[in-house]
mmCIF file of C-alpha atoms in Angstrom:
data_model
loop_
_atom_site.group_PDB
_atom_site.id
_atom_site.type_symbol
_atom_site.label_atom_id
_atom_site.label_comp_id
_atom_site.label_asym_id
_atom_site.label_seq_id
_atom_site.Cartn_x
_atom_site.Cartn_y
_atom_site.Cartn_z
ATOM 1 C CA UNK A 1 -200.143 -38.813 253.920
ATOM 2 C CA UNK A 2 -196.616 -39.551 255.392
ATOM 3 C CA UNK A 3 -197.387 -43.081 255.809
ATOM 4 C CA UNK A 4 -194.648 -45.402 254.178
ATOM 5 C CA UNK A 5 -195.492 -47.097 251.034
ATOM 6 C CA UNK A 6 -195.572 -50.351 252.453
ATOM 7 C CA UNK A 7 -197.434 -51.164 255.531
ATOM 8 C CA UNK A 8 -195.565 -54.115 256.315
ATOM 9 C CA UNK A 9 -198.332 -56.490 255.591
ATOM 10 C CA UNK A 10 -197.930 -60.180 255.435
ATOM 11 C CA UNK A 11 -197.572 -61.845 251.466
ATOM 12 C CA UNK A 12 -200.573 -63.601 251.880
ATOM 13 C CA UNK A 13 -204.148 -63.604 251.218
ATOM 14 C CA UNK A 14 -206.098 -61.339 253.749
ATOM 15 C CA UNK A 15 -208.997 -62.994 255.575
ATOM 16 C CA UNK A 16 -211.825 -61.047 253.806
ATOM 17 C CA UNK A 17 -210.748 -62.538 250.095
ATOM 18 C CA UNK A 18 -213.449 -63.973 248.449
ATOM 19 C CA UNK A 19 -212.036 -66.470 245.529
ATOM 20 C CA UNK A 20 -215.736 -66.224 243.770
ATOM 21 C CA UNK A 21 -215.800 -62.618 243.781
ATOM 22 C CA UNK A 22 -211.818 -62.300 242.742
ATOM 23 C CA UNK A 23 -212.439 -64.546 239.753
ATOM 24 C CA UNK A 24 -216.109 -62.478 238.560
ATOM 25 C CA UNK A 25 -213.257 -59.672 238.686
ATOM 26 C CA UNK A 26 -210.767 -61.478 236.750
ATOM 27 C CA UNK A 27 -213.835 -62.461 234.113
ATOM 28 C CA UNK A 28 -215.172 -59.118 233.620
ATOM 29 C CA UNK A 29 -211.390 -57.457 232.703
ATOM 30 C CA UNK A 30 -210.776 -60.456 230.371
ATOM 31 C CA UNK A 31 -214.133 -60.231 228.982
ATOM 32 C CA UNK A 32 -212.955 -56.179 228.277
ATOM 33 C CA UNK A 33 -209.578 -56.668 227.829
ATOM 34 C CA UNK A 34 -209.178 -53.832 225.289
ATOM 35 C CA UNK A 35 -211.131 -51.006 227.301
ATOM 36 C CA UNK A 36 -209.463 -52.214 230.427
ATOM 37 C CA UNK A 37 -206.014 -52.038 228.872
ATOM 38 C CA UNK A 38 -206.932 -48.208 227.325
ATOM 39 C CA UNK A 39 -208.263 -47.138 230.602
ATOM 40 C CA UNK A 40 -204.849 -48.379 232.400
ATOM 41 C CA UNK A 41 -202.820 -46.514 230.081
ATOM 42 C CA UNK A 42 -205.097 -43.092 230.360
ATOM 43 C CA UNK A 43 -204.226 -44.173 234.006
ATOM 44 C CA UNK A 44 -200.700 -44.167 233.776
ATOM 45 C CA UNK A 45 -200.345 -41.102 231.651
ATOM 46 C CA UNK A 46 -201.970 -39.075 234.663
ATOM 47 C CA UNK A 47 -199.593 -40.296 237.244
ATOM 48 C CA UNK A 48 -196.678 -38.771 235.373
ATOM 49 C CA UNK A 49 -198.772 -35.583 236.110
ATOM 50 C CA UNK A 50 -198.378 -36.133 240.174
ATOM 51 C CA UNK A 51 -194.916 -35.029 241.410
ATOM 52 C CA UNK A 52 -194.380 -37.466 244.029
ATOM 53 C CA UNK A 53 -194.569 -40.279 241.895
ATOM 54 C CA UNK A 54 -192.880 -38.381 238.774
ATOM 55 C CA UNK A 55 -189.744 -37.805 240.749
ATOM 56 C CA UNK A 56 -189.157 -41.093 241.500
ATOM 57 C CA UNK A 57 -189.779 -42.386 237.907
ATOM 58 C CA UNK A 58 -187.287 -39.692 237.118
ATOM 59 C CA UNK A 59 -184.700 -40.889 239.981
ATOM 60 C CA UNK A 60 -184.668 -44.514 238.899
ATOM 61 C CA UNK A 61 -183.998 -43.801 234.910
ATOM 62 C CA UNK A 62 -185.916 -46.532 233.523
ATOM 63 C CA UNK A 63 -188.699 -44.988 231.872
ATOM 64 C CA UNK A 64 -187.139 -41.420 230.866
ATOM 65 C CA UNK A 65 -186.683 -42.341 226.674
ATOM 66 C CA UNK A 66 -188.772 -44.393 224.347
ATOM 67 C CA UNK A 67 -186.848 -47.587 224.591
ATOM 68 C CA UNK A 68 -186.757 -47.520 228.735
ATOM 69 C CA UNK A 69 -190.339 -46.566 228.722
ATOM 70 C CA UNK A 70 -191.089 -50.225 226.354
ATOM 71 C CA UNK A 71 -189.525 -52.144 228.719
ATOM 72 C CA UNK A 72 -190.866 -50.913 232.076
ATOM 73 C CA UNK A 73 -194.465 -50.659 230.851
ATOM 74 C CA UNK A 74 -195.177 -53.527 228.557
ATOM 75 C CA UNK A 75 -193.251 -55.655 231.263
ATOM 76 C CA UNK A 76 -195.990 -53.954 233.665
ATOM 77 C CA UNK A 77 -198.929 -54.867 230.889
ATOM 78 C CA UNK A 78 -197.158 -58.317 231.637
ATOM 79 C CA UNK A 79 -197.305 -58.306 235.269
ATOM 80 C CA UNK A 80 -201.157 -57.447 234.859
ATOM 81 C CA UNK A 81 -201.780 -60.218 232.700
ATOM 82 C CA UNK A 82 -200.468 -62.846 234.902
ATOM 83 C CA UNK A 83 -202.801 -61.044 237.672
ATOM 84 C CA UNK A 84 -205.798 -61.480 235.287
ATOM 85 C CA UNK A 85 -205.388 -65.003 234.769
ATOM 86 C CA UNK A 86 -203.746 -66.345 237.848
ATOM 87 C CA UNK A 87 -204.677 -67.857 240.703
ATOM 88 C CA UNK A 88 -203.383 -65.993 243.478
ATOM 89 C CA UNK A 89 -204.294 -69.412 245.844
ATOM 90 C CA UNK A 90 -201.111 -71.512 245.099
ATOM 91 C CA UNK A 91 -198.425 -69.607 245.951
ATOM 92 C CA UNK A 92 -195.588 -71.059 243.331
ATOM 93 C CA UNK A 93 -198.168 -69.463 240.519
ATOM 94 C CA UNK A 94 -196.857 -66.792 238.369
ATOM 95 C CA UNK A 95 -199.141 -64.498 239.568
ATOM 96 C CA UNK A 96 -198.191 -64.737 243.068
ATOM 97 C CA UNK A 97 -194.550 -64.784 242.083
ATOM 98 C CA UNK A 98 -195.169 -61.556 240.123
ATOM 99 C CA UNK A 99 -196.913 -59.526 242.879
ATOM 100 C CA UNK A 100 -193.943 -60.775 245.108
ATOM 101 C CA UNK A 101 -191.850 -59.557 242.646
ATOM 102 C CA UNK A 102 -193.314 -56.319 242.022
ATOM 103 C CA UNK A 103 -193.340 -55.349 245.912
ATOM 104 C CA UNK A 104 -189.693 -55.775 246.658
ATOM 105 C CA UNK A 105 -189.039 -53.654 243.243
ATOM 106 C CA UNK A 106 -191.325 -50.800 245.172
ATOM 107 C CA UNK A 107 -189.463 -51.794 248.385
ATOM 108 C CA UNK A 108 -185.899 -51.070 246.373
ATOM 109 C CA UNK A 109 -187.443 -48.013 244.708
ATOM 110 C CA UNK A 110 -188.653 -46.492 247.940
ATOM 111 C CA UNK A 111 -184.725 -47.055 249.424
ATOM 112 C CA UNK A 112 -182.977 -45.378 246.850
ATOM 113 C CA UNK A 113 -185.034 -42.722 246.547
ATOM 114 C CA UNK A 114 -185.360 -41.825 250.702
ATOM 115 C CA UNK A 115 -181.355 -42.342 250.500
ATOM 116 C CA UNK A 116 -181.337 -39.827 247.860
ATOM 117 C CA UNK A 117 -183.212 -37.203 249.838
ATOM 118 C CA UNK A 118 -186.162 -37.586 247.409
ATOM 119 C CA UNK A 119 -188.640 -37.966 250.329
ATOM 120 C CA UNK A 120 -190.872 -41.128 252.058
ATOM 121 C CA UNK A 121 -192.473 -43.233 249.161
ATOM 122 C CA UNK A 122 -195.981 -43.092 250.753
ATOM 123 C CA UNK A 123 -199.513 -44.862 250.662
ATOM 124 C CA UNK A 124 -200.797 -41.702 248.964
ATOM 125 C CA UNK A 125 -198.885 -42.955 245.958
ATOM 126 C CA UNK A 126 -199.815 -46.500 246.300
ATOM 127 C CA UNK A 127 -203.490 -45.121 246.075
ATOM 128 C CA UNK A 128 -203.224 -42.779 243.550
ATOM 129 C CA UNK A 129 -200.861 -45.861 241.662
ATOM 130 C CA UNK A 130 -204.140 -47.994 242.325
ATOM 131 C CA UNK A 131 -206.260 -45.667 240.315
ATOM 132 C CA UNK A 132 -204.347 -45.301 237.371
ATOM 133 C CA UNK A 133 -204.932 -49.410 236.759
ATOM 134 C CA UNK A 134 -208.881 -48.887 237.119
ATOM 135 C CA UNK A 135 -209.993 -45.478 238.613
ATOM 136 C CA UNK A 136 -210.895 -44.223 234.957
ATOM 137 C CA UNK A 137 -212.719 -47.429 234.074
ATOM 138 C CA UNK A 138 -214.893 -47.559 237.840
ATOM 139 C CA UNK A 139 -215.461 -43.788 237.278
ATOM 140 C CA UNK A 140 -216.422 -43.732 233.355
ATOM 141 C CA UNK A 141 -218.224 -47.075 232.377
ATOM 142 C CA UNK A 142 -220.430 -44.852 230.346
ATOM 143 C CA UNK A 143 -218.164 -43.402 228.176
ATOM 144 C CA UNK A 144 -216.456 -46.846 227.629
ATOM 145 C CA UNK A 145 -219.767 -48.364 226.946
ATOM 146 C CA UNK A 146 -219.228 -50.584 230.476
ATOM 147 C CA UNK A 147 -222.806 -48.918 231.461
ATOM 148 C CA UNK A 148 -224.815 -52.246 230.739
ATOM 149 C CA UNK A 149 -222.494 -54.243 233.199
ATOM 150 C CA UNK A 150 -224.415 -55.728 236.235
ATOM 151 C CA UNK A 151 -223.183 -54.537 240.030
ATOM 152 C CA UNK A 152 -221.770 -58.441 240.762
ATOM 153 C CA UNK A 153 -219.329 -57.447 238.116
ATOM 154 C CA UNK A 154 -217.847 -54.255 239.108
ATOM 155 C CA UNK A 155 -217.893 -55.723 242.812
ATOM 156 C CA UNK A 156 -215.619 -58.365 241.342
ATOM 157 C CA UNK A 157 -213.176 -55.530 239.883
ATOM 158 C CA UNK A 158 -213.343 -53.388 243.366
ATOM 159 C CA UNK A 159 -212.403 -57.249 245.254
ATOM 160 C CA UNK A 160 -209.730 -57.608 242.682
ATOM 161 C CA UNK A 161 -207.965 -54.606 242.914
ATOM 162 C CA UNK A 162 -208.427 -54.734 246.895
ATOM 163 C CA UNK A 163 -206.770 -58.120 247.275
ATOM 164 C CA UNK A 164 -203.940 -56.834 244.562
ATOM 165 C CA UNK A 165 -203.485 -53.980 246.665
ATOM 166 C CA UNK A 166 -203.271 -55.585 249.865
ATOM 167 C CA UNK A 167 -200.582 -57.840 248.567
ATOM 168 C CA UNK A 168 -198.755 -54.853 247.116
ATOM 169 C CA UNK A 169 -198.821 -53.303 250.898
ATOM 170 C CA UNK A 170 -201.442 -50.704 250.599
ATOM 171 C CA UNK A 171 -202.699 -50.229 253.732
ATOM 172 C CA UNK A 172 -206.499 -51.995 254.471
ATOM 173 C CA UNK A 173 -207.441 -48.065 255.902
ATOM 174 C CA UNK A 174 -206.122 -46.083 252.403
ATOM 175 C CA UNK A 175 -207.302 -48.905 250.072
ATOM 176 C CA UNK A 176 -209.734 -47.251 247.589
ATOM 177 C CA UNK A 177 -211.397 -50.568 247.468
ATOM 178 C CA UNK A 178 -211.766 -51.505 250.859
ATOM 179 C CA UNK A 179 -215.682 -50.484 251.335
ATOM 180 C CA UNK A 180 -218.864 -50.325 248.698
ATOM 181 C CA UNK A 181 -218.433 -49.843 245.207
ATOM 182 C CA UNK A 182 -220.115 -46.365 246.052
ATOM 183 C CA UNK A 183 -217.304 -45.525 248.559
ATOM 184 C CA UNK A 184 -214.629 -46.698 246.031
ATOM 185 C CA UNK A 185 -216.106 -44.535 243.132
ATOM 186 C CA UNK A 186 -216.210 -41.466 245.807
ATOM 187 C CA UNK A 187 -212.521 -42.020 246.464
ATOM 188 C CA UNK A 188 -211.808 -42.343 242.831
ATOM 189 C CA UNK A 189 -213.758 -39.348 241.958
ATOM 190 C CA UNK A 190 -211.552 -37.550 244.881
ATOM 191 C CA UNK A 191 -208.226 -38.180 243.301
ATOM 192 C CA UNK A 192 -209.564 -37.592 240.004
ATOM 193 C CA UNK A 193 -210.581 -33.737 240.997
ATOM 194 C CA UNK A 194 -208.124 -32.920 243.815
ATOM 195 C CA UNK A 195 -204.726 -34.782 242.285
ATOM 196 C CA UNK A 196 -205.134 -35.350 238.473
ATOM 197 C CA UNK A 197 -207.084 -32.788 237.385
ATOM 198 C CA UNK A 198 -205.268 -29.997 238.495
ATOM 199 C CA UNK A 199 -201.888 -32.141 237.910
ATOM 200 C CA UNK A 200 -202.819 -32.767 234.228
ATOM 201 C CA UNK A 201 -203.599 -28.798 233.786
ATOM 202 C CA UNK A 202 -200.476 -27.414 235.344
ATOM 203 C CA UNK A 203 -197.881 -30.858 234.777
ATOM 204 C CA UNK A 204 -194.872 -30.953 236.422
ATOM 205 C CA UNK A 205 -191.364 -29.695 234.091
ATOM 206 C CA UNK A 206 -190.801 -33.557 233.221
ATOM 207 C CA UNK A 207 -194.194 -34.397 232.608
ATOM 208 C CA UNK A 208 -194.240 -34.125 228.438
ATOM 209 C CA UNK A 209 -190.946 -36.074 228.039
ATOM 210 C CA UNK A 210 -191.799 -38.770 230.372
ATOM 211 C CA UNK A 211 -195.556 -39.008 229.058
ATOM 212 C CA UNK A 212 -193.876 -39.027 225.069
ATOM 213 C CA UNK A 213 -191.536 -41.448 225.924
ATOM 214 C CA UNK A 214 -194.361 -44.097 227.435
ATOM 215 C CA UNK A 215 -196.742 -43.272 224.592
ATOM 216 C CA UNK A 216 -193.779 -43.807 221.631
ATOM 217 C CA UNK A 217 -192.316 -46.523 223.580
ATOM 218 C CA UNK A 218 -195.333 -48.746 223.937
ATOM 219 C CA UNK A 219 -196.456 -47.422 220.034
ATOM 220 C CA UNK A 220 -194.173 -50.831 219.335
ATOM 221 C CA UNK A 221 -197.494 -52.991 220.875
ATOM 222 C CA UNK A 222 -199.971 -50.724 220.255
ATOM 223 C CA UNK A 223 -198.906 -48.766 217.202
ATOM 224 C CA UNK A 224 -202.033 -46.124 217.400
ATOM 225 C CA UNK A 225 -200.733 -44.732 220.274
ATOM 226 C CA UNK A 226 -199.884 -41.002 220.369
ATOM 227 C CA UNK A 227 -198.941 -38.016 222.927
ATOM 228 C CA UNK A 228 -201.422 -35.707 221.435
ATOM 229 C CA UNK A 229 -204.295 -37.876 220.947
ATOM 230 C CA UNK A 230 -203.899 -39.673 224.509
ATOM 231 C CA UNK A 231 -203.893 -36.109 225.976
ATOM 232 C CA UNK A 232 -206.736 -34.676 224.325
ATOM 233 C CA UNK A 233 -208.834 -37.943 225.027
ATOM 234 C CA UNK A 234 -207.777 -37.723 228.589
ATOM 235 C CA UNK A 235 -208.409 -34.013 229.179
ATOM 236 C CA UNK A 236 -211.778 -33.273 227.495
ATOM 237 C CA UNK A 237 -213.373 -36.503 227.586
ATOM 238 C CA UNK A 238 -212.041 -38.431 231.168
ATOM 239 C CA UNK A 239 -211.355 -35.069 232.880
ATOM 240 C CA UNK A 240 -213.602 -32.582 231.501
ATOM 241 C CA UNK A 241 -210.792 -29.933 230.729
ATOM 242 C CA UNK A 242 -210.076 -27.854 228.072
ATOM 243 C CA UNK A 243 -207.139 -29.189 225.116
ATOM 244 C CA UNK A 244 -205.535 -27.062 222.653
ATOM 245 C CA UNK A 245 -202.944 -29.150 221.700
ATOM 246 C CA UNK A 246 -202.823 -28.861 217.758
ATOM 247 C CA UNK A 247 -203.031 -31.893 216.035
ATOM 248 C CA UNK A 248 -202.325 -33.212 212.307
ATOM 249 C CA UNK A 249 -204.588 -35.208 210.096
ATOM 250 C CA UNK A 250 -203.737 -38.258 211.185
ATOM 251 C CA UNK A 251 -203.520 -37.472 214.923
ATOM 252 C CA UNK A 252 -207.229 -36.222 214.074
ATOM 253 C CA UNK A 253 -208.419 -38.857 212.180
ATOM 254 C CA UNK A 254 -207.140 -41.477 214.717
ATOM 255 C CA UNK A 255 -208.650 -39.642 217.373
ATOM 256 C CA UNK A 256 -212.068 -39.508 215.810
ATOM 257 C CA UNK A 257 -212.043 -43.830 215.323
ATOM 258 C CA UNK A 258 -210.911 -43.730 219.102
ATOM 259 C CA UNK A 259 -214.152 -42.161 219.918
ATOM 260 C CA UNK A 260 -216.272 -43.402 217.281
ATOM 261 C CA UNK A 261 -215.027 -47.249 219.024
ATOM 262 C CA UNK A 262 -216.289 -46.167 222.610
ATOM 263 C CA UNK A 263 -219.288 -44.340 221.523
ATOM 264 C CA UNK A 264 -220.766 -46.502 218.459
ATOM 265 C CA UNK A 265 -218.730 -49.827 218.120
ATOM 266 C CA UNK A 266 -219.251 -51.104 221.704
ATOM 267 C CA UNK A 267 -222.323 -49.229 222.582
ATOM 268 C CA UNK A 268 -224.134 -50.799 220.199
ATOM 269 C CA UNK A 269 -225.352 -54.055 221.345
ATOM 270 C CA UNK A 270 -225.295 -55.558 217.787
ATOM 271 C CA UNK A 271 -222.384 -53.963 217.299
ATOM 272 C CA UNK A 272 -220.717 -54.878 220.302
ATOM 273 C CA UNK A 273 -221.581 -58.146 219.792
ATOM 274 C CA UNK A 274 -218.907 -58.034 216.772
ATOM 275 C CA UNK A 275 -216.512 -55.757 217.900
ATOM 276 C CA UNK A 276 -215.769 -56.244 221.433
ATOM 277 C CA UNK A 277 -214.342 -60.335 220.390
ATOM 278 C CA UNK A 278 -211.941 -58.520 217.575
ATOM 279 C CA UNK A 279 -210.998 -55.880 219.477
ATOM 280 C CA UNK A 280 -210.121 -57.900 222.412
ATOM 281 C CA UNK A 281 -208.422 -60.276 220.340
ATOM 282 C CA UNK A 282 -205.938 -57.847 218.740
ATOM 283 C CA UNK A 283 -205.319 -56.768 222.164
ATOM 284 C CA UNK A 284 -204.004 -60.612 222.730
ATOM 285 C CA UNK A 285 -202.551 -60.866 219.680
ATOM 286 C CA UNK A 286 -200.285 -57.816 220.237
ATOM 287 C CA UNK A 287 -199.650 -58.470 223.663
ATOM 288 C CA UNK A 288 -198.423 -62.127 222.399
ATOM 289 C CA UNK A 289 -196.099 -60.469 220.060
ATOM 290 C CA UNK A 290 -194.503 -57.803 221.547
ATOM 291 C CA UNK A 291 -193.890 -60.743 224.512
ATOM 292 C CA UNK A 292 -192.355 -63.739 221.717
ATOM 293 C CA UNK A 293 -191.565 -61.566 218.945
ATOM 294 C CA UNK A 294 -191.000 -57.782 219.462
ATOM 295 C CA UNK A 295 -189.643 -57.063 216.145
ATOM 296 C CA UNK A 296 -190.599 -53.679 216.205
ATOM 297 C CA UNK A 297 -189.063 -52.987 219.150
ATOM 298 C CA UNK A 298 -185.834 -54.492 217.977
ATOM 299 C CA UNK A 299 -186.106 -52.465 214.734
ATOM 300 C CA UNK A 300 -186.390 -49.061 216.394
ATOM 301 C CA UNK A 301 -184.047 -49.518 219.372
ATOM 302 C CA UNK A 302 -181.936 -52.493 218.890
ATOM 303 C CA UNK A 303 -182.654 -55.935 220.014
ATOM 304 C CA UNK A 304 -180.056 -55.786 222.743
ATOM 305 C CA UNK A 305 -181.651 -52.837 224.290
ATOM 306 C CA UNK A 306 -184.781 -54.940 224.491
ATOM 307 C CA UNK A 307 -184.962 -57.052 227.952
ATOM 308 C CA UNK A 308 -188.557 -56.987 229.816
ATOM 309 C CA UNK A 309 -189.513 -59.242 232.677
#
């Protein structure tokens, strides 16, 4: 797909938004905050796997070491937020403001890197962008005990990240939400088998270090998180593939409560009923800190290395 990244669409809301169905979207990821957030970051991990998108990641040197990696991706958990609870109506909000923001960073990106003789920043990585923030979660509700979610609500998510993409310049025509939540779920299922799948089995030379450094970088929000237990989730249990990444006790032990949550904990209506508030909550609560209060971060890598928009 050699068209450019940006399709030159105007920053405003396309005639087709519904505000109703936005806003069941926003509900339902706020509602889920903490599978929605572990889904993204499965997400994210699999785009390092696509070369397009890996070599300009590489070119622009802001995620290639732990403390790079904190800043670009809890300042993108940030972005995300604002897009959760925003209204994308008044265009002085912060979520507005951030979209606008994020689209001329893509715009710079896609400069440098054509100057550079890195090749056209294209809509095929927009797309394949768009489903590492919710391709996992539209493809696997099952496994992330989302299963007992009514269609209204995952028509809300599919709106959502239509209208985001639209204002992000995806093209109406590549848009894997543009038609019915069965069409979006083919496309998603498409770019799981054909791109990730076979990127994730054979990963590109720079795949480990840049995949380490996001997982240990954003360990100082979400300290659980690890390179071999993100990968082995991933590959056997998102993409069906065989792991044999060798693991130590606790890299074991953490995986096993990972799965236990997903398959027990929020399956379990009674259960759910208890844990999905905590676990949602800690989600906040560590999203709130690393934001005001990033100690960790300033203990591993110095708080002048530590700036995040």
């Amino acid at each position: 797909m050699a068209t450019p990244a940006d399709c030159g669409s105007p920053m405003e809301l396309p005639p087709w938004f519904d505000l109703e169905k936005f806003q069941r979207g926003q509900d339902f990821m706020k509602r889920n905050i903490f599978t929605f957030l572990y889904t993204k970051l499965s997400g994210l991990v699999c785009l390092l796997a696509v070369p397009s998108i890996l070599r300009v990641l590489c070119f622009t040197s802001q995620s290639g070491e732990p403390c790079s990696a904190f800043n670009r991706y809890f300042s993108t958990l940030s972005h995300m937020m604002e897009w959760y609870n925003g209204d994308l109506l008044e265009p002085g909000s912060k979520a507005y403001q951030s979209l606008k923001l994020i689209r001329s960073r893509h715009a710079a990106a896609a400069k440098r890197s054509r100057k550079a003789g890195l090749g056209l920043m294209s809509q095929f990585d927009m797309i394949v962008t768009q489903f590492g923030f919710m391709g996992f979660a539209i493809l696997h509700p099952n496994f992330f005990a989302l299963h007992r979610e009514k269609r209204e609500a995952w028509e809300g998510v599919t709106h959502f990240w239509r209208t985001v993409g639209y204002l992000l310049g995806i093209d109406d025509r590549f848009n894997l939400c543009t038609g019915s939540l069965e069409e979006t779920k083919s496309l998603c299922l498409a770019i799981q088998d054909k791109v990730l799948s076979p990127g994730m089995k054979n990963p590109p030379a720079k795949f480990k270090v840049m995949a380490h450094s996001l997982l240990t970088g954003m360990q100082c929000t979400i300290p659980s998180l690890g390179f071999e237990i993100k990968i082995k989730m991933i590959m056997e249990d998102l993409l069906g593939l065989p792991c044999d990444l060798k693991m130590d006790f606790s890299s074991r032990f953490t995986l096993m409560v990972e799965r236990l949550t997903f398959s027990t904990l929020l399956r379990t209506r009674w259960l759910a009923f208890f844990f999905r508030p905590i676990f949602n909550g800690l989600v906040r609560l560590a999203l709130y800190i690393s934001a005001r209060f990033p100690f960790i971060a300033y203990w591993r890598y110095g708080k002048r290395n530590i700036h995040f928009h």
